[in-house]
Amino acid sequence: MNILLNFLRTFLCLSSCVVGPDDAAEPTRTGKTKNHRVWGKFSWPTSFLVLGATTLWAPSLRAEEPKQLNMLYVGVESNIDSVRDGAKRYEEKTGVHINIDSYPQTEWRERMFTEIAAKSPHYDVWIVDVPEGALVANHSVNLLDFILNPKVVDPKLISPETFIPRLMVQSTYDPKHPWNPPMELQMPSYTWQAPITMETFGKMKKDGLGFYGIPFHPNVLVMAYRKDYFNNPDYKAAFKAKYGYDLIPPEDWKQFVDVCSFFTKSINPNSPTEYGCTLMAKKHESLYCDWRTWLASFGVFEIGTDMVPSFNSEKGVQATQFYKDLMDKYKVVPQAAKTWTWDEVTTAFGSGLTAIAMNYHRMLLDPAIEQKGGQAGFAMVPGERQADGSVRRAPHYGTYYLSLNKYANHQEPAYKFIEWLSSPDVQLTFAKYQFHSSRRDYYQDPAVLSKWPEYWKPFEESLEIGNSRPRLTVFRQYSETIQAEVSSALGGNKTVKQALDDPACEVIDLFKQAGYYDALHVDPYVKQPQCKH
């Protein structure tokens, strides 16, 4: 290979030596100059030899096409079985082997940022979780460069019209300020509302936005309930006699309290369960996600476009107080929930401790309970009833997305892989793994709905209205600040008001250190004067 390269360089040099004085230098688009090479000025043997060398080199150029792409992936949380299956089929289809390194969430994050710090070209593809998006965006490839290139994109594979619209905004950022606006629904509405089309990508490009990943395997909070209890004639009659309306999965927070009270033994001795419902209220990311579901359903955006926190507003205090009251005032949630994350919630519901629980996957009852007739049903998470009778729901959600390493060497082949892996037809083949698809048509496919239709319907409906985490380069510190202070309120160490005012000031300090306010020329103390030192 090196001999051929040197051979070709020699004859290209000869071509420059025979350029005559009349061959003017022509400016290029970059302002540099290029010399015209006139093949007619070669002698016939020279032209033949150059052509022959190029012909001999061509197979070597083809050999440079990658035979392997390296992928960094999260394990169980983003359904690794599906990707392994897809990678195997992609190799059979194209001959390109996909080497997958898969780690648990924390280890995956550490590995990714180690690679970024080194600007390592090792991984061609990495999966990104939304909280890391603002940090990773400028180290990832702007996929618009491929999607808007007709020589590269396959419109049938990318098929933008079949994506759940809100998932598209999860990987859409302003490359100059990926942390602003902080909340996805503060982005231009066309980035998260239907219809999403190929023209949408063109508009993103025109507006200076970047699209840094293809949505893949989303999660959203869904409510599980004991369907066998809700269908029990005796329970239905007793509930209606007490509350005056039919026993159904609760749609608003008032109904939630009523239903959870009915299924709490200390309130209703005839309840078949000890508690009506659960929370995931440990000082943990699960608490932050839980809290913000209540917060957004009360109509609160955590942070404004000026990057000033607003979660300590009057509505924010009301939402947080209600969350606490479910354990301390209404007593429909066990006190132990203050030490629970999503894992313990799964166990509590599966063991029959509660009649209702919320989680990010399809929860199961213990086999012994199912053998006795126990059934799990699923519905959307309740919300705040509005004056017009509608319900404002805001289930927490987010999506992993497939992104390309900016420092890697095989970007176009890597794009073709993720375009194929995330395509509608390929995602359909992952249904057997309980895959969470980013495509609307997945949840309407008879083969998918033939299994767990009671789960997929509310799951997809919840994705359509979900409420995602802020787009921050300092997200982890932000979340941990919220967790600590809300946990203080739940433990009775602070009033709810104080437990929200304090982190508002801490967040302002955090954002100030990150340079947000200087970049936006904003004085955060105008809206939060109590925070001024």
XYZ file of C-alpha atoms in Angstrom:
533
model
C 0.000 0.000 0.000
C 2.774 2.459 0.934
C 4.661 1.678 -2.303
C 1.557 2.480 -4.339
C 0.969 5.704 -2.439
C 4.533 6.840 -3.016
C 4.269 5.872 -6.684
C 1.135 7.968 -7.129
C 2.622 10.947 -5.267
C 5.662 10.882 -7.592
C 3.572 11.165 -10.738
C 1.273 13.767 -9.238
C 4.417 15.769 -8.548
C 5.440 15.331 -12.183
C 2.105 16.798 -13.205
C 2.816 19.990 -11.283
C 6.269 20.221 -12.881
C 4.811 20.400 -16.386
C 2.294 23.116 -15.646
C 3.095 26.046 -17.904
C 3.169 29.747 -17.086
C -0.201 30.211 -18.761
C -1.916 27.916 -16.222
C -3.154 30.504 -13.732
C -3.845 29.766 -10.070
C -7.586 29.768 -9.406
C -9.006 30.877 -6.000
C -10.912 28.179 -4.109
C -13.884 28.659 -1.781
C -11.525 28.799 1.146
C -9.519 31.631 -0.414
C -6.555 29.331 -1.091
C -5.348 28.653 -4.617
C -5.182 25.538 -6.704
C -3.193 24.784 -9.840
C -4.922 23.361 -12.907
C -3.505 19.977 -13.831
C -3.730 19.453 -17.593
C -3.599 15.775 -18.415
C -2.739 16.608 -22.030
C 0.685 17.885 -20.919
C 1.693 14.405 -19.772
C 3.495 12.211 -22.245
C 1.464 9.140 -23.150
C 3.604 6.770 -21.030
C 3.323 9.087 -18.020
C -0.468 9.310 -18.298
C -0.690 5.564 -18.671
C 1.439 4.928 -15.609
C -0.556 7.347 -13.443
C -3.807 5.800 -14.606
C -2.423 2.346 -13.943
C -1.280 3.297 -10.458
C -4.710 4.747 -9.666
C -6.377 1.579 -10.941
C -4.084 -0.602 -8.858
C -4.794 1.572 -5.796
C -8.587 1.419 -6.138
C -8.973 -2.032 -4.516
C -6.867 -0.805 -1.616
C -9.176 2.195 -1.219
C -12.124 -0.155 -1.023
C -10.263 -2.208 1.547
C -10.115 0.916 3.719
C -13.890 0.741 4.211
C -14.307 -0.271 7.876
C -14.895 -3.920 8.620
C -15.744 -3.084 12.222
C -17.474 -0.249 14.049
C -17.160 0.183 17.812
C -20.208 1.068 19.886
C -20.502 2.207 23.517
C -23.852 1.217 24.987
C -25.819 1.088 28.231
C -26.895 -2.385 29.296
C -30.280 -3.490 30.584
C -31.657 0.057 30.889
C -31.668 0.527 27.113
C -32.465 -3.036 26.050
C -29.057 -4.352 25.039
C -30.528 -7.622 23.712
C -32.234 -5.738 20.887
C -29.033 -4.030 19.812
C -27.009 -7.232 19.886
C -29.629 -8.849 17.683
C -29.621 -5.875 15.308
C -25.816 -5.768 15.158
C -25.651 -9.428 14.212
C -28.137 -8.935 11.376
C -26.327 -5.797 10.191
C -23.103 -7.774 9.885
C -24.925 -10.448 7.870
C -26.348 -7.726 5.633
C -23.235 -5.570 5.095
C -20.216 -7.517 6.328
C -19.492 -4.813 8.929
C -19.004 -6.204 12.438
C -20.409 -4.082 15.266
C -18.296 -4.456 18.402
C -20.484 -3.471 21.374
C -19.087 -2.482 24.770
C -22.017 -2.424 27.188
C -21.907 -1.150 30.780
C -24.322 -0.262 33.589
C -25.420 3.388 33.624
C -22.771 4.836 35.943
C -19.858 2.976 34.345
C -21.103 3.832 30.853
C -21.152 7.528 31.737
C -17.626 7.422 33.163
C -16.341 5.584 30.098
C -17.958 8.027 27.680
C -16.540 11.132 29.358
C -13.106 9.521 29.614
C -13.230 8.983 25.843
C -14.389 12.567 25.283
C -11.638 14.005 27.500
C -9.052 12.160 25.419
C -10.802 13.028 22.135
C -10.470 9.345 21.434
C -11.549 8.025 18.020
C -12.131 4.511 19.402
C -15.931 4.527 19.570
C -17.758 5.290 16.345
C -21.207 5.187 17.948
C -22.309 5.897 21.479
C -25.699 5.944 23.064
C -26.552 9.128 24.960
C -29.056 9.581 27.776
C -30.861 12.920 27.711
C -29.323 14.312 30.935
C -25.898 14.063 29.325
C -27.032 15.591 26.030
C -25.970 19.194 26.587
C -22.502 18.055 27.660
C -22.044 15.608 24.803
C -23.562 17.625 21.930
C -20.412 19.440 20.870
C -18.438 16.200 20.989
C -20.915 14.472 18.700
C -21.542 14.701 14.971
C -24.325 16.993 13.796
C -26.395 14.416 11.913
C -27.944 17.101 9.724
C -24.757 16.879 7.647
C -25.794 13.350 6.665
C -29.595 13.616 6.820
C -29.641 16.588 4.441
C -27.191 14.956 2.037
C -29.215 13.030 -0.594
C -26.128 10.974 -1.440
C -26.023 9.610 2.118
C -29.506 9.604 3.679
C -32.149 6.991 3.002
C -35.472 8.819 3.638
C -37.303 5.501 4.058
C -34.964 4.461 6.852
C -34.826 7.787 8.666
C -38.627 8.137 8.145
C -39.049 11.249 10.342
C -42.849 11.262 10.117
C -43.060 8.036 12.142
C -41.098 9.335 15.160
C -42.949 10.372 18.295
C -42.425 14.152 17.891
C -41.319 14.944 21.443
C -38.467 12.515 21.152
C -36.922 14.488 18.293
C -36.288 17.563 20.411
C -34.352 15.477 22.920
C -31.292 15.460 20.681
C -31.787 18.919 19.143
C -29.522 21.669 20.499
C -28.175 25.083 19.700
C -24.462 24.268 19.331
C -23.512 27.728 20.609
C -25.546 27.335 23.812
C -26.592 23.668 24.226
C -27.819 24.498 27.737
C -30.342 27.099 26.531
C -33.276 26.952 26.486
C -33.149 24.665 29.508
C -36.543 22.983 29.046
C -37.258 21.155 25.796
C -40.744 22.650 25.383
C -39.092 26.067 25.338
C -37.461 25.051 22.060
C -39.168 26.117 18.784
C -42.471 24.235 18.617
C -41.696 22.654 15.241
C -38.901 20.658 16.917
C -41.318 18.791 19.182
C -44.731 18.971 17.528
C -46.049 17.011 14.560
C -45.616 16.873 11.690
C -41.924 15.995 11.679
C -40.708 15.737 8.064
C -37.493 15.968 6.076
C -38.288 19.678 5.797
C -38.075 19.876 9.610
C -34.382 18.993 9.407
C -33.856 21.696 6.811
C -35.514 24.243 9.094
C -33.279 23.168 11.978
C -30.223 23.773 9.801
C -31.521 27.180 8.695
C -32.153 28.176 12.316
C -28.642 27.216 13.373
C -29.691 24.152 15.360
C -27.949 20.801 15.422
C -29.471 17.323 15.534
C -27.093 15.096 17.475
C -28.728 11.699 17.685
C -31.509 9.436 16.493
C -34.093 8.706 19.240
C -33.840 5.115 20.410
C -35.441 3.323 23.385
C -37.395 5.957 25.350
C -38.765 5.535 28.873
C -41.794 7.191 30.456
C -43.604 7.014 33.785
C -46.722 4.810 33.587
C -49.164 3.849 36.340
C -49.752 0.187 37.169
C -52.836 -0.862 39.142
C -54.460 -4.048 40.427
C -56.914 -4.706 37.636
C -58.496 -7.602 39.509
C -59.402 -5.279 42.398
C -60.725 -2.523 40.154
C -62.968 -5.074 38.416
C -64.193 -6.669 41.648
C -67.987 -6.015 41.976
C -67.847 -5.699 45.769
C -65.033 -3.168 45.711
C -66.716 -1.235 42.922
C -69.970 -0.990 44.836
C -68.285 -0.015 48.108
C -66.176 2.652 46.406
C -69.151 4.231 44.638
C -71.173 4.244 47.846
C -68.394 6.107 49.659
C -67.128 8.525 46.971
C -70.075 8.880 44.621
C -68.343 7.901 41.388
C -67.128 4.721 39.712
C -63.928 2.974 40.703
C -61.548 3.546 37.803
C -57.813 4.175 37.515
C -57.500 7.744 38.841
C -57.167 10.501 36.266
C -56.537 13.506 38.536
C -54.834 13.976 41.891
C -58.101 14.191 43.859
C -59.210 10.846 42.462
C -55.734 9.528 43.196
C -56.131 10.357 46.899
C -59.631 8.828 46.967
C -58.596 5.578 45.294
C -55.388 5.256 47.304
C -57.343 5.895 50.526
C -59.862 3.200 49.615
C -57.053 0.669 49.176
C -55.190 1.615 52.385
C -56.049 -0.746 55.223
C -55.550 1.817 58.011
C -58.260 3.952 56.355
C -60.465 1.160 54.976
C -60.195 -2.055 57.020
C -61.745 -4.012 54.130
C -58.911 -3.081 51.762
C -57.106 -6.081 50.214
C -53.795 -4.158 50.343
C -51.877 -2.440 53.106
C -51.383 0.746 51.092
C -53.080 2.339 48.154
C -50.015 3.624 46.307
C -46.259 4.145 46.370
C -43.661 6.791 45.626
C -39.923 6.565 44.913
C -38.912 9.191 47.446
C -35.377 8.246 48.472
C -32.643 10.881 48.020
C -31.836 9.608 44.555
C -32.439 10.429 40.893
C -35.764 8.595 41.256
C -36.951 11.255 43.739
C -36.000 14.057 41.397
C -37.887 12.406 38.524
C -40.916 11.724 40.741
C -40.994 15.275 42.126
C -40.813 16.927 38.731
C -43.794 14.872 37.482
C -45.909 16.460 40.214
C -44.304 19.847 39.660
C -44.988 19.973 35.907
C -48.547 18.699 36.337
C -49.119 21.815 38.472
C -47.918 23.889 35.512
C -44.406 24.725 36.717
C -41.397 24.977 34.387
C -38.384 24.350 36.589
C -36.167 26.936 34.897
C -36.947 29.905 32.647
C -35.272 30.703 29.353
C -33.256 33.279 31.308
C -31.836 30.306 33.275
C -33.398 31.532 36.516
C -35.008 28.711 38.556
C -38.761 28.979 39.075
C -39.522 25.751 40.948
C -39.902 27.662 44.239
C -42.967 29.514 42.952
C -46.293 29.267 44.764
C -47.401 26.435 42.473
C -44.068 24.691 42.990
C -44.570 24.785 46.748
C -48.124 23.442 46.368
C -46.992 20.553 44.186
C -44.142 19.587 46.536
C -46.377 19.872 49.606
C -48.945 17.570 47.991
C -46.237 15.025 47.211
C -45.182 15.069 50.875
C -48.799 14.947 52.080
C -49.390 11.628 50.351
C -47.089 10.082 52.959
C -47.579 12.338 55.993
C -51.119 13.714 55.791
C -53.184 11.286 53.724
C -51.011 8.323 54.783
C -51.774 6.381 51.608
C -48.064 5.789 50.899
C -45.853 3.865 53.336
C -43.258 5.898 55.196
C -40.732 3.391 53.902
C -41.154 4.975 50.456
C -38.746 7.678 51.665
C -36.071 4.993 51.279
C -37.349 3.583 47.961
C -36.229 3.994 44.370
C -37.765 2.401 41.258
C -36.431 -1.012 42.357
C -38.285 -1.086 45.664
C -41.440 0.246 43.996
C -41.335 -2.722 41.630
C -41.042 -5.097 44.598
C -43.812 -3.388 46.584
C -46.308 -3.651 43.751
C -45.248 -7.134 42.695
C -45.633 -8.489 46.233
C -49.145 -7.085 46.614
C -48.284 -4.399 49.178
C -49.969 -1.659 47.144
C -52.861 -1.346 44.702
C -51.174 1.330 42.556
C -47.571 2.052 41.623
C -45.730 4.045 38.961
C -42.602 3.073 37.084
C -40.724 3.219 33.792
C -41.339 -0.357 32.706
C -44.095 -2.939 32.664
C -44.330 -4.149 36.255
C -45.324 -7.730 37.034
C -47.074 -9.372 39.933
C -45.450 -12.277 41.721
C -46.390 -15.603 40.090
C -48.104 -16.808 43.271
C -50.397 -13.742 43.173
C -51.145 -14.250 39.483
C -52.047 -17.897 40.143
C -54.718 -16.655 42.552
C -56.210 -14.363 39.906
C -54.091 -11.263 40.401
C -53.895 -9.019 37.330
C -51.915 -5.896 36.546
C -53.472 -3.129 34.461
C -51.831 0.033 33.193
C -52.938 3.636 32.724
C -51.495 7.107 32.325
C -50.187 8.907 35.399
C -52.792 11.323 36.885
C -52.491 15.083 36.681
C -54.018 18.343 37.874
C -57.661 18.915 36.912
C -58.156 22.232 35.115
C -61.106 24.647 35.292
C -62.378 23.448 31.906
C -62.432 19.834 33.097
C -59.307 18.751 31.252
C -56.412 17.112 33.073
C -52.859 18.444 32.787
C -50.617 15.390 32.931
C -46.835 15.584 32.779
C -45.273 12.137 33.213
C -41.515 12.249 33.429
C -39.892 10.818 30.301
C -36.666 10.747 28.357
C -35.030 8.880 25.539
C -31.686 7.371 24.835
C -30.454 8.333 21.398
C -27.836 6.950 19.016
C -25.059 9.453 18.456
C -21.762 9.558 16.568
C -18.380 10.373 18.067
C -17.031 13.589 16.545
C -13.445 12.330 16.908
C -13.964 8.972 15.173
C -12.780 8.176 11.669
C -15.738 6.312 10.153
C -18.557 8.770 10.582
C -20.537 8.111 7.419
C -20.492 4.294 7.780
C -21.450 4.761 11.444
C -24.351 6.986 10.399
C -25.576 4.347 7.959
C -25.553 1.802 10.792
C -27.608 3.882 13.228
C -29.956 4.970 10.440
C -30.650 1.289 9.755
C -30.774 0.180 13.409
C -33.339 2.843 14.344
C -35.484 2.442 11.216
C -39.188 1.539 11.614
C -38.966 -1.996 10.198
C -35.906 -2.902 12.254
C -37.403 -1.533 15.475
C -40.467 -3.718 14.875
C -38.286 -6.808 15.047
C -37.273 -5.858 18.604
C -40.796 -6.287 20.007
C -39.909 -9.754 21.299
C -37.446 -8.091 23.678
C -40.072 -5.687 25.104
C -38.249 -2.896 23.294
C -39.466 0.680 23.862
C -39.694 2.114 20.371
C -39.217 5.731 19.347
C -41.711 5.256 16.485
C -45.474 5.803 16.609
C -46.288 3.003 14.177
C -44.615 0.451 16.477
C -47.400 0.923 19.021
C -50.054 0.456 16.337
C -48.616 -2.707 14.833
C -50.813 -5.803 15.377
C -47.779 -7.987 16.126
C -46.685 -5.617 18.912
C -50.190 -5.123 20.274
C -50.852 -8.849 20.316
C -48.732 -8.908 23.458
C -49.425 -6.478 26.317
C -51.816 -4.116 24.491
C -52.924 -2.862 27.912
C -49.382 -1.579 28.500
C -48.276 -0.271 25.111
C -51.290 2.017 24.682
C -50.759 4.161 27.826
C -47.004 3.980 27.306
C -47.217 5.543 23.848
C -49.874 8.076 24.940
C -47.611 9.132 27.812
C -44.620 9.600 25.498
C -46.726 11.997 23.429
C -47.200 14.359 26.410
C -44.071 13.683 28.453
C -42.010 16.167 30.454
C -38.237 15.758 30.277
C -35.290 16.819 32.415
C -33.528 20.169 31.868
C -30.882 20.431 29.169
C -27.925 21.424 31.339
C -24.170 20.965 31.148
C -24.280 20.803 34.962
C -27.314 18.556 35.189
C -25.911 16.037 37.686
C -25.043 18.746 40.201
C -28.431 20.362 39.618
C -30.337 17.126 40.221
C -28.350 16.259 43.335
C -29.080 19.705 44.747
C -32.830 19.196 44.256
C -32.725 15.676 45.666
C -31.005 16.772 48.854
C -33.340 19.681 49.572
C -36.625 17.940 48.714
C -35.459 15.015 50.817
C -34.964 17.461 53.712
C -38.586 18.561 53.349
C -39.850 14.974 53.236
C -37.868 14.184 56.369
C -39.314 17.197 58.218
C -35.972 18.972 58.529
C -37.196 21.991 56.553
C -40.497 23.457 55.514
C -41.371 22.824 51.891
C -40.997 26.529 51.131
C -37.514 26.676 52.646
C -36.545 23.428 50.949
C -37.294 25.022 47.571
C -35.953 28.513 48.267
C -32.586 27.151 49.379
C -31.882 25.092 46.245
C -33.048 27.982 44.051
C -30.133 29.984 45.438
C -27.743 27.029 45.177
C -28.772 26.518 41.557
C -28.159 30.181 40.775
C -24.641 29.827 42.202
C -24.153 26.679 40.107
C -25.354 28.345 36.924
C -23.274 31.414 37.651
C -20.125 29.288 37.944
C -21.066 27.576 34.664
C -21.106 30.991 32.978
C -24.754 30.909 31.947
C -25.700 34.374 33.173
C -22.636 36.060 31.710
C -23.376 34.482 28.321
C -27.000 35.655 28.425
C -26.317 38.998 30.158
C -28.886 38.125 32.833
C -29.049 39.223 36.464
C -30.732 36.271 38.259
C -31.252 38.278 41.429
C -33.972 40.385 39.827
C -36.315 37.389 40.072
C -34.681 35.770 43.108
C -33.563 38.745 45.246
C -33.310 36.636 48.417
C -30.364 34.821 46.841
C -28.143 37.876 46.500
C -25.157 37.554 48.804
